[in-house]
Coordinates of C-alpha atoms in Angstrom, one line a residue:
Chain A
X1 CA -10.4 5.7 -8.1
X2 CA -9.3 2.4 -7.4
X3 CA -8.9 -0.3 -10.0
X4 CA -10.7 -3.5 -9.1
X5 CA -10.0 -7.0 -10.0
X6 CA -13.4 -8.8 -12.1
X7 CA -11.6 -12.2 -11.9
X8 CA -11.0 -15.1 -9.1
X9 CA -7.5 -15.0 -9.7
X10 CA -5.0 -12.4 -9.4
X11 CA -3.6 -11.1 -12.6
X12 CA 0.0 -10.2 -10.6
X13 CA 0.3 -13.5 -9.8
X14 CA 1.2 -14.2 -13.9
X15 CA 2.3 -10.3 -14.2
X16 CA 4.9 -10.5 -11.1
X17 CA 8.6 -10.4 -10.7
X18 CA 9.5 -13.9 -11.6
X19 CA 7.8 -13.1 -15.2
X20 CA 9.5 -9.8 -15.4
X21 CA 13.2 -11.6 -14.5
X22 CA 12.5 -14.5 -16.8
X23 CA 11.6 -11.8 -19.8
X24 CA 15.0 -9.8 -18.9
X25 CA 17.4 -12.8 -19.4
X26 CA 19.8 -11.2 -22.2
X27 CA 22.1 -14.0 -22.9
X28 CA 19.7 -15.9 -24.9
X29 CA 18.8 -13.1 -26.9
X30 CA 20.7 -13.0 -29.8
X31 CA 21.4 -14.1 -33.4
X32 CA 24.1 -16.9 -34.3
X33 CA 26.4 -16.6 -36.7
X34 CA 26.3 -19.4 -39.6
X35 CA 22.9 -20.7 -38.4
X36 CA 19.9 -20.7 -40.4
X37 CA 16.8 -19.5 -38.1
X38 CA 13.9 -21.5 -37.3
X39 CA 11.1 -19.1 -37.9
X40 CA 8.1 -19.3 -35.9
X41 CA 4.8 -17.6 -36.1
X42 CA 1.5 -16.8 -35.2
X43 CA 0.2 -14.7 -37.7
X44 CA -3.1 -13.6 -35.6
X45 CA -0.8 -11.5 -33.5
X46 CA 1.9 -10.4 -36.0
X47 CA 4.2 -12.2 -33.2
X48 CA 7.6 -13.6 -34.9
X49 CA 10.2 -15.8 -33.1
X50 CA 13.9 -16.9 -35.0
X51 CA 15.3 -19.9 -33.3
X52 CA 19.0 -20.2 -33.7
X53 CA 19.7 -23.9 -32.9
X54 CA 23.0 -25.4 -32.7
X55 CA 23.3 -29.3 -32.8
X56 CA 26.0 -31.3 -32.2
X57 CA 25.2 -35.0 -33.0
X58 CA 22.4 -35.8 -30.9
X59 CA 22.9 -33.0 -28.5
X60 CA 21.5 -29.5 -28.5
X61 CA 24.9 -27.4 -27.9
X62 CA 23.2 -23.9 -28.1
X63 CA 20.0 -22.3 -28.5
X64 CA 19.4 -18.3 -28.6
X65 CA 16.2 -16.3 -30.1
X66 CA 15.5 -13.2 -31.6
X67 CA 12.1 -11.8 -32.3
X68 CA 9.5 -9.1 -31.6
X69 CA 7.5 -11.0 -28.9
X70 CA 5.2 -10.6 -25.9
X71 CA 6.5 -11.0 -22.3
X72 CA 5.0 -14.4 -22.1
X73 CA 6.6 -15.4 -25.3
X74 CA 9.8 -14.1 -24.1
X75 CA 9.8 -15.6 -21.0
X76 CA 8.7 -18.6 -22.2
X77 CA 11.6 -18.5 -24.8
X78 CA 14.0 -18.1 -21.9
X79 CA 12.8 -20.6 -19.7
X80 CA 12.7 -23.4 -22.7
X81 CA 16.6 -22.3 -23.7
X82 CA 17.6 -22.4 -20.1
X83 CA 16.2 -26.0 -19.4
X84 CA 17.3 -27.4 -22.9
X85 CA 20.6 -25.8 -23.4
X86 CA 23.0 -29.1 -23.9
X87 CA 20.5 -31.8 -23.5
X88 CA 19.9 -34.5 -25.9
X89 CA 17.2 -34.1 -28.7
X90 CA 15.0 -37.0 -27.4
X91 CA 15.3 -35.1 -23.8
X92 CA 13.8 -31.9 -25.5
X93 CA 11.1 -33.4 -27.5
X94 CA 9.9 -35.0 -24.2
X95 CA 10.2 -32.2 -22.4
X96 CA 8.1 -30.2 -25.1
X97 CA 5.4 -32.4 -24.7
X98 CA 5.5 -32.1 -21.0
X99 CA 5.1 -28.7 -21.3
X100 CA 1.9 -29.2 -23.5
X101 CA 0.8 -31.2 -20.6
X102 CA 1.6 -27.9 -17.9
X103 CA 0.2 -25.4 -19.6
X104 CA -3.2 -27.2 -20.1
X105 CA -3.2 -28.1 -16.4
X106 CA -2.8 -31.7 -17.2
X107 CA -0.6 -34.1 -14.8
X108 CA 2.9 -34.6 -15.2
X109 CA 4.7 -37.8 -14.2
X110 CA 7.3 -37.9 -11.6
X111 CA 10.1 -36.7 -13.7
X112 CA 8.8 -34.1 -15.6
X113 CA 7.4 -32.4 -12.4
X114 CA 11.2 -32.4 -11.4
X115 CA 12.2 -30.9 -14.7
X116 CA 9.3 -28.2 -14.2
X117 CA 9.7 -27.4 -10.9
X118 CA 10.6 -23.8 -11.1
X119 CA 7.4 -23.2 -14.2
X120 CA 4.7 -23.0 -12.0
X121 CA 3.7 -19.5 -13.7
X122 CA 3.3 -21.2 -17.1
X123 CA 0.4 -23.0 -15.6
X124 CA -1.6 -20.1 -15.0
X125 CA -1.3 -18.7 -18.3
X126 CA -4.6 -20.7 -19.8
X127 CA -6.5 -18.6 -17.5
X128 CA -5.5 -15.6 -19.9
X129 CA -8.0 -15.8 -23.1
X130 CA -5.6 -17.1 -26.3
X131 CA -2.6 -16.3 -24.4
X132 CA -1.1 -20.1 -24.5
X133 CA 0.0 -19.7 -27.8
X134 CA 2.1 -17.2 -26.6
X135 CA 3.7 -19.4 -24.4
X136 CA 3.8 -22.2 -26.9
X137 CA 5.3 -20.5 -29.8
X138 CA 9.0 -20.7 -28.7
X139 CA 8.0 -25.0 -27.8
X140 CA 6.4 -25.1 -30.9
X141 CA 8.9 -23.9 -33.3
X142 CA 12.0 -25.9 -31.3
X143 CA 9.5 -29.1 -31.7
X144 CA 9.4 -28.4 -35.5
X145 CA 12.9 -27.6 -35.7
X146 CA 13.8 -31.1 -33.8
X147 CA 11.6 -33.2 -35.7
X148 CA 13.3 -32.0 -39.0
X149 CA 16.6 -33.2 -38.4
X150 CA 14.9 -37.0 -37.8
X151 CA 14.5 -39.6 -40.3
X152 CA 11.4 -41.6 -40.3
Chain B
X1 CA -23.9 15.0 -22.9
X2 CA -25.5 11.3 -23.4
X3 CA -25.7 11.0 -19.8
X4 CA -28.5 8.3 -19.7
X5 CA -27.7 6.8 -23.1
X6 CA -26.3 3.7 -21.4
X7 CA -29.8 2.3 -20.9
X8 CA -30.3 2.4 -24.4
X9 CA -28.1 -0.8 -24.5
X10 CA -29.0 -3.5 -22.9
X11 CA -25.3 -5.4 -22.9
X12 CA -24.3 -2.2 -21.0
X13 CA -26.9 -1.9 -19.0
X14 CA -27.5 -5.3 -17.5
X15 CA -23.6 -5.9 -16.9
X16 CA -23.3 -7.0 -13.2
X17 CA -22.9 -3.8 -11.2
X18 CA -20.1 -5.3 -9.3
X19 CA -18.4 -6.1 -12.2
X20 CA -16.9 -3.1 -14.3
X21 CA -17.3 -3.2 -18.4
X22 CA -15.3 -0.5 -20.3
X23 CA -16.0 -1.1 -23.8
X24 CA -13.3 0.5 -26.0
X25 CA -13.5 -1.8 -28.9
X26 CA -16.1 0.1 -30.8
X27 CA -14.2 0.4 -33.9
X28 CA -14.2 -3.1 -34.2
X29 CA -18.0 -3.4 -33.5
X30 CA -20.2 -1.5 -31.3
X31 CA -23.0 -2.5 -29.1
X32 CA -26.5 -2.4 -30.3
X33 CA -29.4 -0.6 -28.9
X34 CA -32.4 -1.9 -27.5
X35 CA -34.7 -0.8 -30.8
X36 CA -32.3 -2.5 -33.3
X37 CA -32.4 -6.1 -31.0
X38 CA -36.3 -5.5 -30.7
X39 CA -36.5 -5.3 -34.6
X40 CA -35.4 -9.0 -35.6
X41 CA -38.0 -11.1 -33.7
X42 CA -40.5 -8.3 -34.2
X43 CA -39.8 -9.1 -38.3
X44 CA -39.9 -12.5 -37.8
X45 CA -42.9 -12.7 -35.5
X46 CA -45.3 -10.1 -37.8
X47 CA -43.6 -9.9 -41.4
X48 CA -41.7 -13.2 -42.2
X49 CA -41.6 -13.9 -45.8
X50 CA -39.0 -13.7 -49.1
X51 CA -38.8 -10.3 -50.6
X52 CA -39.8 -9.1 -54.2
X53 CA -41.4 -12.6 -54.8
X54 CA -44.6 -13.0 -53.7
X55 CA -48.1 -11.3 -54.4
X56 CA -49.5 -11.9 -51.1
X57 CA -49.7 -9.5 -48.3
X58 CA -46.9 -11.0 -46.4
X59 CA -44.6 -10.7 -49.1
X60 CA -45.5 -7.5 -50.0
X61 CA -45.4 -6.3 -46.2
X62 CA -41.5 -7.9 -46.5
X63 CA -40.5 -5.9 -49.9
X64 CA -41.9 -2.7 -48.1
X65 CA -40.1 -3.0 -45.1
X66 CA -36.6 -3.7 -47.2
X67 CA -37.1 -1.1 -49.3
X68 CA -38.0 1.5 -46.8
X69 CA -34.7 0.8 -44.7
X70 CA -33.0 1.1 -48.3
X71 CA -34.9 4.9 -48.1
X72 CA -33.6 5.5 -44.5
X73 CA -30.0 4.7 -45.5
X74 CA -30.4 6.6 -48.4
X75 CA -31.5 9.7 -46.2
X76 CA -29.0 9.1 -43.9
X77 CA -26.0 9.4 -46.3
X78 CA -27.7 12.0 -48.2
X79 CA -27.9 9.9 -51.7
X80 CA -30.0 11.4 -54.5
X81 CA -32.0 7.9 -54.9
X82 CA -32.3 4.6 -52.9
X83 CA -31.3 3.1 -56.0
X84 CA -27.8 4.2 -55.0
X85 CA -27.9 2.1 -52.3
X86 CA -26.8 -1.7 -52.6
X87 CA -26.8 -3.8 -49.6
X88 CA -24.0 -6.3 -49.0
X89 CA -23.0 -8.2 -46.0
X90 CA -20.4 -5.7 -45.2
X91 CA -17.6 -3.5 -46.0
X92 CA -15.5 -5.7 -47.4
X93 CA -18.2 -7.7 -49.5
X94 CA -18.7 -4.0 -51.0
X95 CA -15.6 -3.2 -51.8
X96 CA -14.8 -6.8 -53.5
X97 CA -17.8 -6.1 -55.4
X98 CA -16.3 -2.9 -56.5
X99 CA -12.8 -4.3 -57.4
X100 CA -14.5 -7.3 -59.7
X101 CA -17.0 -5.4 -61.1
X102 CA -14.6 -2.6 -62.2
X103 CA -12.2 -4.9 -63.4
X104 CA -14.4 -6.5 -65.8
X105 CA -15.7 -3.2 -67.6
X106 CA -13.2 -0.7 -67.1
X107 CA -9.9 -1.5 -65.5
X108 CA -7.0 -2.5 -67.8
X109 CA -3.5 -3.8 -68.1
X110 CA -1.3 -1.1 -66.8
X111 CA -4.0 1.2 -65.2
X112 CA -3.2 2.5 -61.9
X113 CA -4.6 1.9 -58.6
X114 CA -3.9 4.3 -55.9
X115 CA -4.8 3.5 -52.0
X116 CA -3.1 4.6 -49.0
X117 CA -0.9 2.3 -46.7
X118 CA -3.5 2.9 -43.9
X119 CA -6.0 0.9 -45.6
X120 CA -7.5 -1.9 -43.9
X121 CA -6.8 -5.4 -45.8
X122 CA -10.5 -5.4 -47.1
X123 CA -10.1 -2.0 -49.2
X124 CA -6.0 -3.3 -49.9
X125 CA -6.2 -7.4 -50.7
X126 CA -8.9 -6.8 -53.6
X127 CA -7.2 -4.3 -55.3
X128 CA -3.5 -6.1 -54.7
X129 CA -5.1 -9.3 -56.4
X130 CA -7.1 -8.4 -59.0
X131 CA -3.8 -6.2 -60.0
X132 CA -1.9 -9.5 -60.0
X133 CA -4.8 -11.1 -62.1
X134 CA -5.1 -8.3 -64.6
X135 CA -1.8 -6.5 -64.4
X136 CA -2.8 -3.1 -63.2
X137 CA -0.1 -1.2 -61.0
X138 CA -1.2 -0.7 -57.3
X139 CA 0.6 2.6 -56.0
X140 CA 0.4 3.4 -52.5
X141 CA -0.2 7.1 -50.8
X142 CA 2.4 6.8 -47.6
X143 CA 2.2 8.8 -44.9
X144 CA 4.4 11.4 -43.6
X145 CA 5.7 11.6 -39.6
X146 CA 2.9 13.1 -38.2
X147 CA 1.0 10.1 -39.8
X148 CA -0.9 11.9 -42.5
X149 CA -1.1 11.7 -46.4
X150 CA 1.0 14.7 -47.3
X151 CA -0.4 16.8 -50.4
X152 CA 2.7 16.5 -52.1
X153 CA 2.2 12.5 -51.9
X154 CA -1.6 12.8 -53.7
X155 CA 0.1 14.9 -56.6
X156 CA 2.9 12.8 -57.2
X157 CA 0.7 9.4 -57.0
X158 CA -2.5 10.3 -58.5
X159 CA -1.8 10.4 -62.3
X160 CA -3.4 11.1 -65.6
X161 CA -3.2 6.9 -65.9
X162 CA -4.9 6.7 -62.1
X163 CA -8.1 5.0 -63.4
X164 CA -9.4 4.1 -59.5
X165 CA -8.4 5.8 -56.2
X166 CA -9.6 4.0 -53.0
X167 CA -9.4 5.4 -49.9
X168 CA -10.2 4.7 -46.1
X169 CA -11.6 7.6 -44.7
X170 CA -10.6 7.1 -40.9
X171 CA -7.9 4.9 -40.4
X172 CA -8.7 2.0 -38.1
X173 CA -5.3 1.6 -37.3
X174 CA -3.9 4.5 -35.9
X175 CA -7.3 6.9 -36.4
X176 CA -6.2 9.4 -38.9
X177 CA -8.6 11.3 -40.6
X178 CA -8.1 11.5 -44.2
X179 CA -9.1 14.6 -46.4
X180 CA -11.3 12.6 -48.3
X181 CA -13.1 15.5 -50.0
X182 CA -10.1 17.1 -50.9
X183 CA -8.6 13.8 -52.3
X184 CA -11.6 13.0 -54.3
X185 CA -11.6 16.6 -56.1
X186 CA -7.9 15.9 -57.3
X187 CA -8.6 11.9 -58.5
X188 CA -11.7 13.4 -60.2
X189 CA -9.4 16.2 -61.9
X190 CA -7.0 13.4 -63.5
X191 CA -9.8 11.5 -64.6
X192 CA -10.3 8.7 -61.6
X193 CA -13.3 6.9 -60.0
X194 CA -12.8 7.7 -56.3
X195 CA -13.9 4.8 -53.5
X196 CA -14.2 5.7 -50.0
X197 CA -13.9 3.1 -47.2
X198 CA -16.2 4.9 -44.6
X199 CA -16.4 2.0 -42.1
X200 CA -14.9 4.2 -39.4
X201 CA -16.4 7.6 -40.0
X202 CA -19.7 6.3 -40.8
X203 CA -20.7 5.8 -37.3
X204 CA -19.1 9.1 -35.8
X205 CA -19.2 11.7 -38.1
X206 CA -22.1 13.1 -40.5
X207 CA -21.4 11.8 -43.6
X208 CA -22.9 13.4 -47.1
X209 CA -21.8 11.6 -50.3
X210 CA -23.3 14.6 -52.5
X211 CA -21.2 17.0 -50.5
X212 CA -18.2 14.3 -50.6
X213 CA -18.6 13.6 -54.3
X214 CA -17.4 9.9 -53.7
X215 CA -18.1 7.9 -56.8
X216 CA -18.3 5.1 -54.1
X217 CA -18.7 4.5 -50.4
X218 CA -18.8 1.6 -48.7
X219 CA -19.5 0.7 -44.8
X220 CA -20.5 -2.2 -42.4
X221 CA -23.5 -2.1 -40.4
X222 CA -22.1 -3.7 -37.3
X223 CA -19.7 -1.0 -36.7
X224 CA -22.6 1.7 -36.7
X225 CA -25.0 0.1 -34.2
X226 CA -26.7 -2.1 -36.5
X227 CA -26.7 -5.9 -36.8
X228 CA -24.0 -8.3 -38.0
X229 CA -24.8 -9.7 -41.9
X230 CA -25.2 -5.9 -43.3
X231 CA -23.3 -3.4 -45.2
X232 CA -23.7 -0.9 -48.0
X233 CA -22.3 -0.1 -51.3
X234 CA -23.1 3.6 -52.2
X235 CA -22.8 4.1 -55.8
X236 CA -23.7 7.0 -58.4
X237 CA -26.3 5.8 -60.1
X238 CA -25.0 6.3 -63.8
X239 CA -21.7 4.3 -62.4
X240 CA -23.9 1.4 -61.1
X241 CA -25.4 1.1 -64.5
X242 CA -22.6 0.5 -66.4
X243 CA -21.2 -2.2 -63.7
X244 CA -21.5 -5.4 -64.5
X245 CA -23.2 -7.9 -61.7
X246 CA -20.8 -9.5 -58.9
X247 CA -22.7 -12.4 -57.9
X248 CA -25.6 -14.0 -60.6
X249 CA -28.3 -15.9 -59.4
X250 CA -32.0 -15.3 -58.5
X251 CA -33.7 -12.0 -58.0
X252 CA -30.9 -10.2 -59.9
X253 CA -32.0 -11.5 -63.3
X254 CA -34.3 -10.2 -65.8
X255 CA -34.8 -12.9 -68.8
X256 CA -32.8 -16.2 -68.4
X257 CA -32.6 -18.2 -71.5
X258 CA -30.7 -21.5 -71.7
X259 CA -27.4 -19.7 -73.0
X260 CA -27.6 -16.1 -72.2
X261 CA -29.4 -13.9 -69.2
X262 CA -30.4 -10.2 -69.2
X263 CA -30.1 -8.2 -66.1
X264 CA -32.5 -6.6 -63.7
X265 CA -31.8 -2.7 -63.0
X266 CA -29.5 -1.2 -60.7
X267 CA -29.8 -1.8 -57.4
X268 CA -31.0 -5.4 -57.7
X269 CA -28.5 -6.2 -60.3
X270 CA -26.0 -6.3 -57.5
X271 CA -28.5 -8.0 -55.3
X272 CA -28.1 -11.9 -56.0
X273 CA -30.3 -14.1 -54.0
X274 CA -32.8 -13.6 -51.0
X275 CA -31.3 -10.7 -48.8
X276 CA -30.6 -10.5 -45.2
X277 CA -33.8 -8.5 -44.4
X278 CA -33.7 -8.6 -41.0
X279 CA -30.5 -7.0 -41.0
X280 CA -31.3 -4.4 -43.1
X281 CA -34.2 -3.3 -41.0
X282 CA -31.5 -3.7 -38.0
X283 CA -29.8 -1.3 -40.0
X284 CA -32.3 1.1 -40.6
X285 CA -33.4 1.0 -36.6
X286 CA -29.8 2.1 -36.4
X287 CA -29.6 5.0 -38.5
X288 CA -32.8 6.4 -37.4
X289 CA -31.6 5.8 -33.5
X290 CA -28.2 7.9 -34.9
X291 CA -30.2 10.3 -36.7
X292 CA -32.4 11.2 -33.5
X293 CA -29.3 11.5 -31.3
X294 CA -28.3 13.8 -33.8
X295 CA -24.5 12.7 -35.7
X296 CA -22.9 16.7 -35.2
X297 CA -23.4 15.9 -31.1
X298 CA -22.3 12.3 -31.3
X299 CA -19.2 13.7 -33.0
X300 CA -18.9 16.5 -31.0
X301 CA -18.7 14.2 -27.5
X302 CA -16.7 11.2 -29.3
X303 CA -14.1 13.7 -29.9
X304 CA -14.2 15.6 -26.4
X305 CA -13.8 12.0 -25.3
X306 CA -10.5 11.6 -27.5
X307 CA -9.2 15.0 -26.7
X308 CA -9.6 14.1 -23.0
X309 CA -8.1 10.6 -23.8
X310 CA -5.1 12.3 -25.6
X311 CA -4.2 14.6 -23.0
X312 CA -4.2 12.4 -20.1
X313 CA -2.0 9.9 -22.3
X314 CA 0.4 12.4 -23.7
X315 CA 2.2 13.2 -19.9
X316 CA 3.0 9.6 -20.0
X317 CA 6.7 9.3 -21.1
X318 CA 6.1 5.5 -21.5
X319 CA 3.5 5.6 -23.7
X320 CA 3.6 6.1 -27.6
X321 CA 0.4 7.3 -29.4
X322 CA 0.1 6.8 -33.1
X323 CA -1.6 9.2 -35.4
X324 CA -1.6 12.9 -35.6
X325 CA -1.1 15.1 -33.4
X326 CA -3.9 17.8 -34.2
X327 CA -7.5 16.1 -32.8
X328 CA -9.0 18.1 -36.6
X329 CA -7.4 14.9 -38.1
X330 CA -8.3 12.2 -36.0
X331 CA -11.3 10.2 -35.5
X332 CA -12.6 8.7 -32.0
X333 CA -9.5 6.0 -32.4
X334 CA -6.5 5.9 -30.3
X335 CA -3.6 3.2 -31.1
X336 CA -1.0 3.3 -28.6
X337 CA 1.7 1.3 -27.2
X338 CA 3.9 1.1 -23.8
X339 CA 7.5 1.2 -23.4
X340 CA 8.5 -2.9 -22.6
X341 CA 5.1 -4.1 -22.6
X342 CA 3.9 -5.6 -25.3
X343 CA 0.3 -5.1 -26.5
X344 CA -1.2 -8.1 -26.1
X345 CA 0.1 -8.7 -22.2
X346 CA -1.4 -4.9 -21.8
X347 CA -5.0 -6.4 -23.1
X348 CA -4.7 -9.2 -21.0
X349 CA -4.2 -7.1 -18.1
X350 CA -7.0 -4.8 -19.0
X351 CA -9.3 -7.6 -19.5
X352 CA -8.7 -8.6 -16.2
X353 CA -9.9 -5.1 -15.0
X354 CA -12.8 -5.4 -17.2
X355 CA -11.3 -3.1 -20.0
X356 CA -12.2 -4.2 -23.6
X357 CA -9.7 -3.0 -26.2
X358 CA -8.2 -4.7 -29.5
X359 CA -4.3 -5.3 -29.4
X360 CA -2.9 -6.9 -32.8
X361 CA -1.9 -5.3 -36.1
X362 CA -5.8 -4.2 -36.5
X363 CA -6.1 -5.7 -40.1
X364 CA -3.6 -3.3 -41.1
X365 CA -0.5 -5.1 -41.4
X366 CA 1.5 -3.1 -44.2
X367 CA 0.7 -0.2 -42.2
X368 CA 2.3 -1.7 -38.7
X369 CA 5.4 -2.5 -41.2
X370 CA 5.5 0.9 -42.5
X371 CA 5.5 2.2 -39.1
X372 CA 8.1 -0.2 -38.0
X373 CA 5.6 -1.8 -34.9
X374 CA 4.3 -5.2 -35.0
X375 CA 1.1 -3.9 -33.6
X376 CA -0.3 -2.1 -31.2
X377 CA -3.1 -1.5 -28.2
X378 CA -6.2 0.1 -29.3
X379 CA -9.0 1.8 -27.8
X380 CA -12.1 3.1 -29.7
X381 CA -14.7 5.4 -28.6
X382 CA -18.5 5.4 -28.7
X383 CA -20.8 8.3 -27.7
X384 CA -21.9 5.6 -24.6
X385 CA -18.6 6.2 -23.3
X386 CA -17.5 8.1 -20.4
X387 CA -14.8 10.2 -18.7
X388 CA -15.2 8.2 -16.0
X389 CA -14.0 5.2 -18.3
X390 CA -10.8 7.0 -19.7
X391 CA -9.9 7.6 -15.8
X392 CA -10.1 4.3 -15.1
X393 CA -8.2 3.1 -18.1
X394 CA -5.4 5.9 -17.4
X395 CA -5.1 4.3 -13.9
X396 CA -4.8 0.7 -15.5
X397 CA -1.9 1.8 -16.9
X398 CA -0.5 3.6 -14.2
X399 CA -0.8 0.4 -12.1
X400 CA 0.8 -1.6 -15.1
X401 CA 3.7 0.8 -15.2
X402 CA 3.8 0.8 -11.1
X403 CA 4.1 -3.1 -11.0
X404 CA 6.1 -4.2 -14.2
X405 CA 8.5 -1.7 -15.5

């Protein structure tokens, strides 16, 4: 029996080698000593992320994560960390907003397009019901943590 | 065995032939047969009126229809009388009703309530919150490595201080079929009231409340081919008579004075306000449909499907199956996980191929935590499923393995 695709897009364009290799990046997946992780939760599915963020002044020196995550969340976490490690808080907050636009199929400005040129896979996640939240989990968690460091 | 049965279900029958629909989420809700769907517009077109109130013909007809539906449910579960059938919105409301009413009349501080670790949140949170409020002690029956409750655990946890035992018949999370008759017998020997959550068993196995000797039994209509918004609390008449009402208002009263009220008799005492008559008739249509198919035949075919699926899944060494190994200790629910592929990814991929399964914690978070997992994929079968559909599921699993692992 052959299995038939019922959608107009190809599921294997999302679940492909690119996504799988993003999930397998191991150097970001660990706890950091002496740092209280920022917890991010998605109670609907039970997924939780612990995001360890080391700041030095206004710079994100290091980020790592641990958690029981789906492939999309895991890939998104690794992608986010590789993109934002060593960058300033302002840069990260702008990038997080741009990532929201990207996942919602909205056009990015020239600068953000450049930043996310390797993030094509996350443009397609909205095609899977309810799964944008999986891609956004690490980004939402980081945004929450970074906003706490700001005094308004 | 049920070759032409899919024709009875418009949603399945009308699905475009070039797109597959493999519905394996029957533990969440089942599809509805045509006779159930058709009765709803028929009721509104021919009989619509408020029951139990008027003395005009329409209202009397509506009352008769409602009471006849109740009688059909009584027959379906072999209750002694239709006074033992209380219509609720669903099993959740039935269990909340019990927790509330028992806490007013019967349960006191330090009394023990025993439930199992595999309870659905609806048979856990009401008892937990009640215990916090009145100071009763909530105890859990834990499962062994075969995902069953050992007899020793039952004997250790149910004591002379146990006032309530409330247990799920078939676990919606992992498919375990609990020996409720035996557990009820033991609970009774310790003087406890025994409650069964039959939500996952009543659509699949014949239920005889007198044979089980359950004091109370709760289930939802929508999981047994009936419309949403109707559920049942069965209770022994003498116990229901003792319990105070849950909701107050119209119909459930006898005389209302400015500062006092006397209440109607069982079961009206527990049915405040105008009831969901359309769904009550829908439920009676559903049980009559099931009766016609024969619950024993339904059970036989569904367990054959379950056995077929388990035999196909077991050889796949990257699949972990939850629940008892022995088919006789299972319902037609298979919860499983795939190495390295999260349940949500798997169910997104399945959806792409037209397979509907549930992924997540299945409203059983304490069970998932006890098993040290945070979610599973769950395929749950109905008599309208086929072996061909199971083959298709296995093909999809193999394809995921081939591409991603």
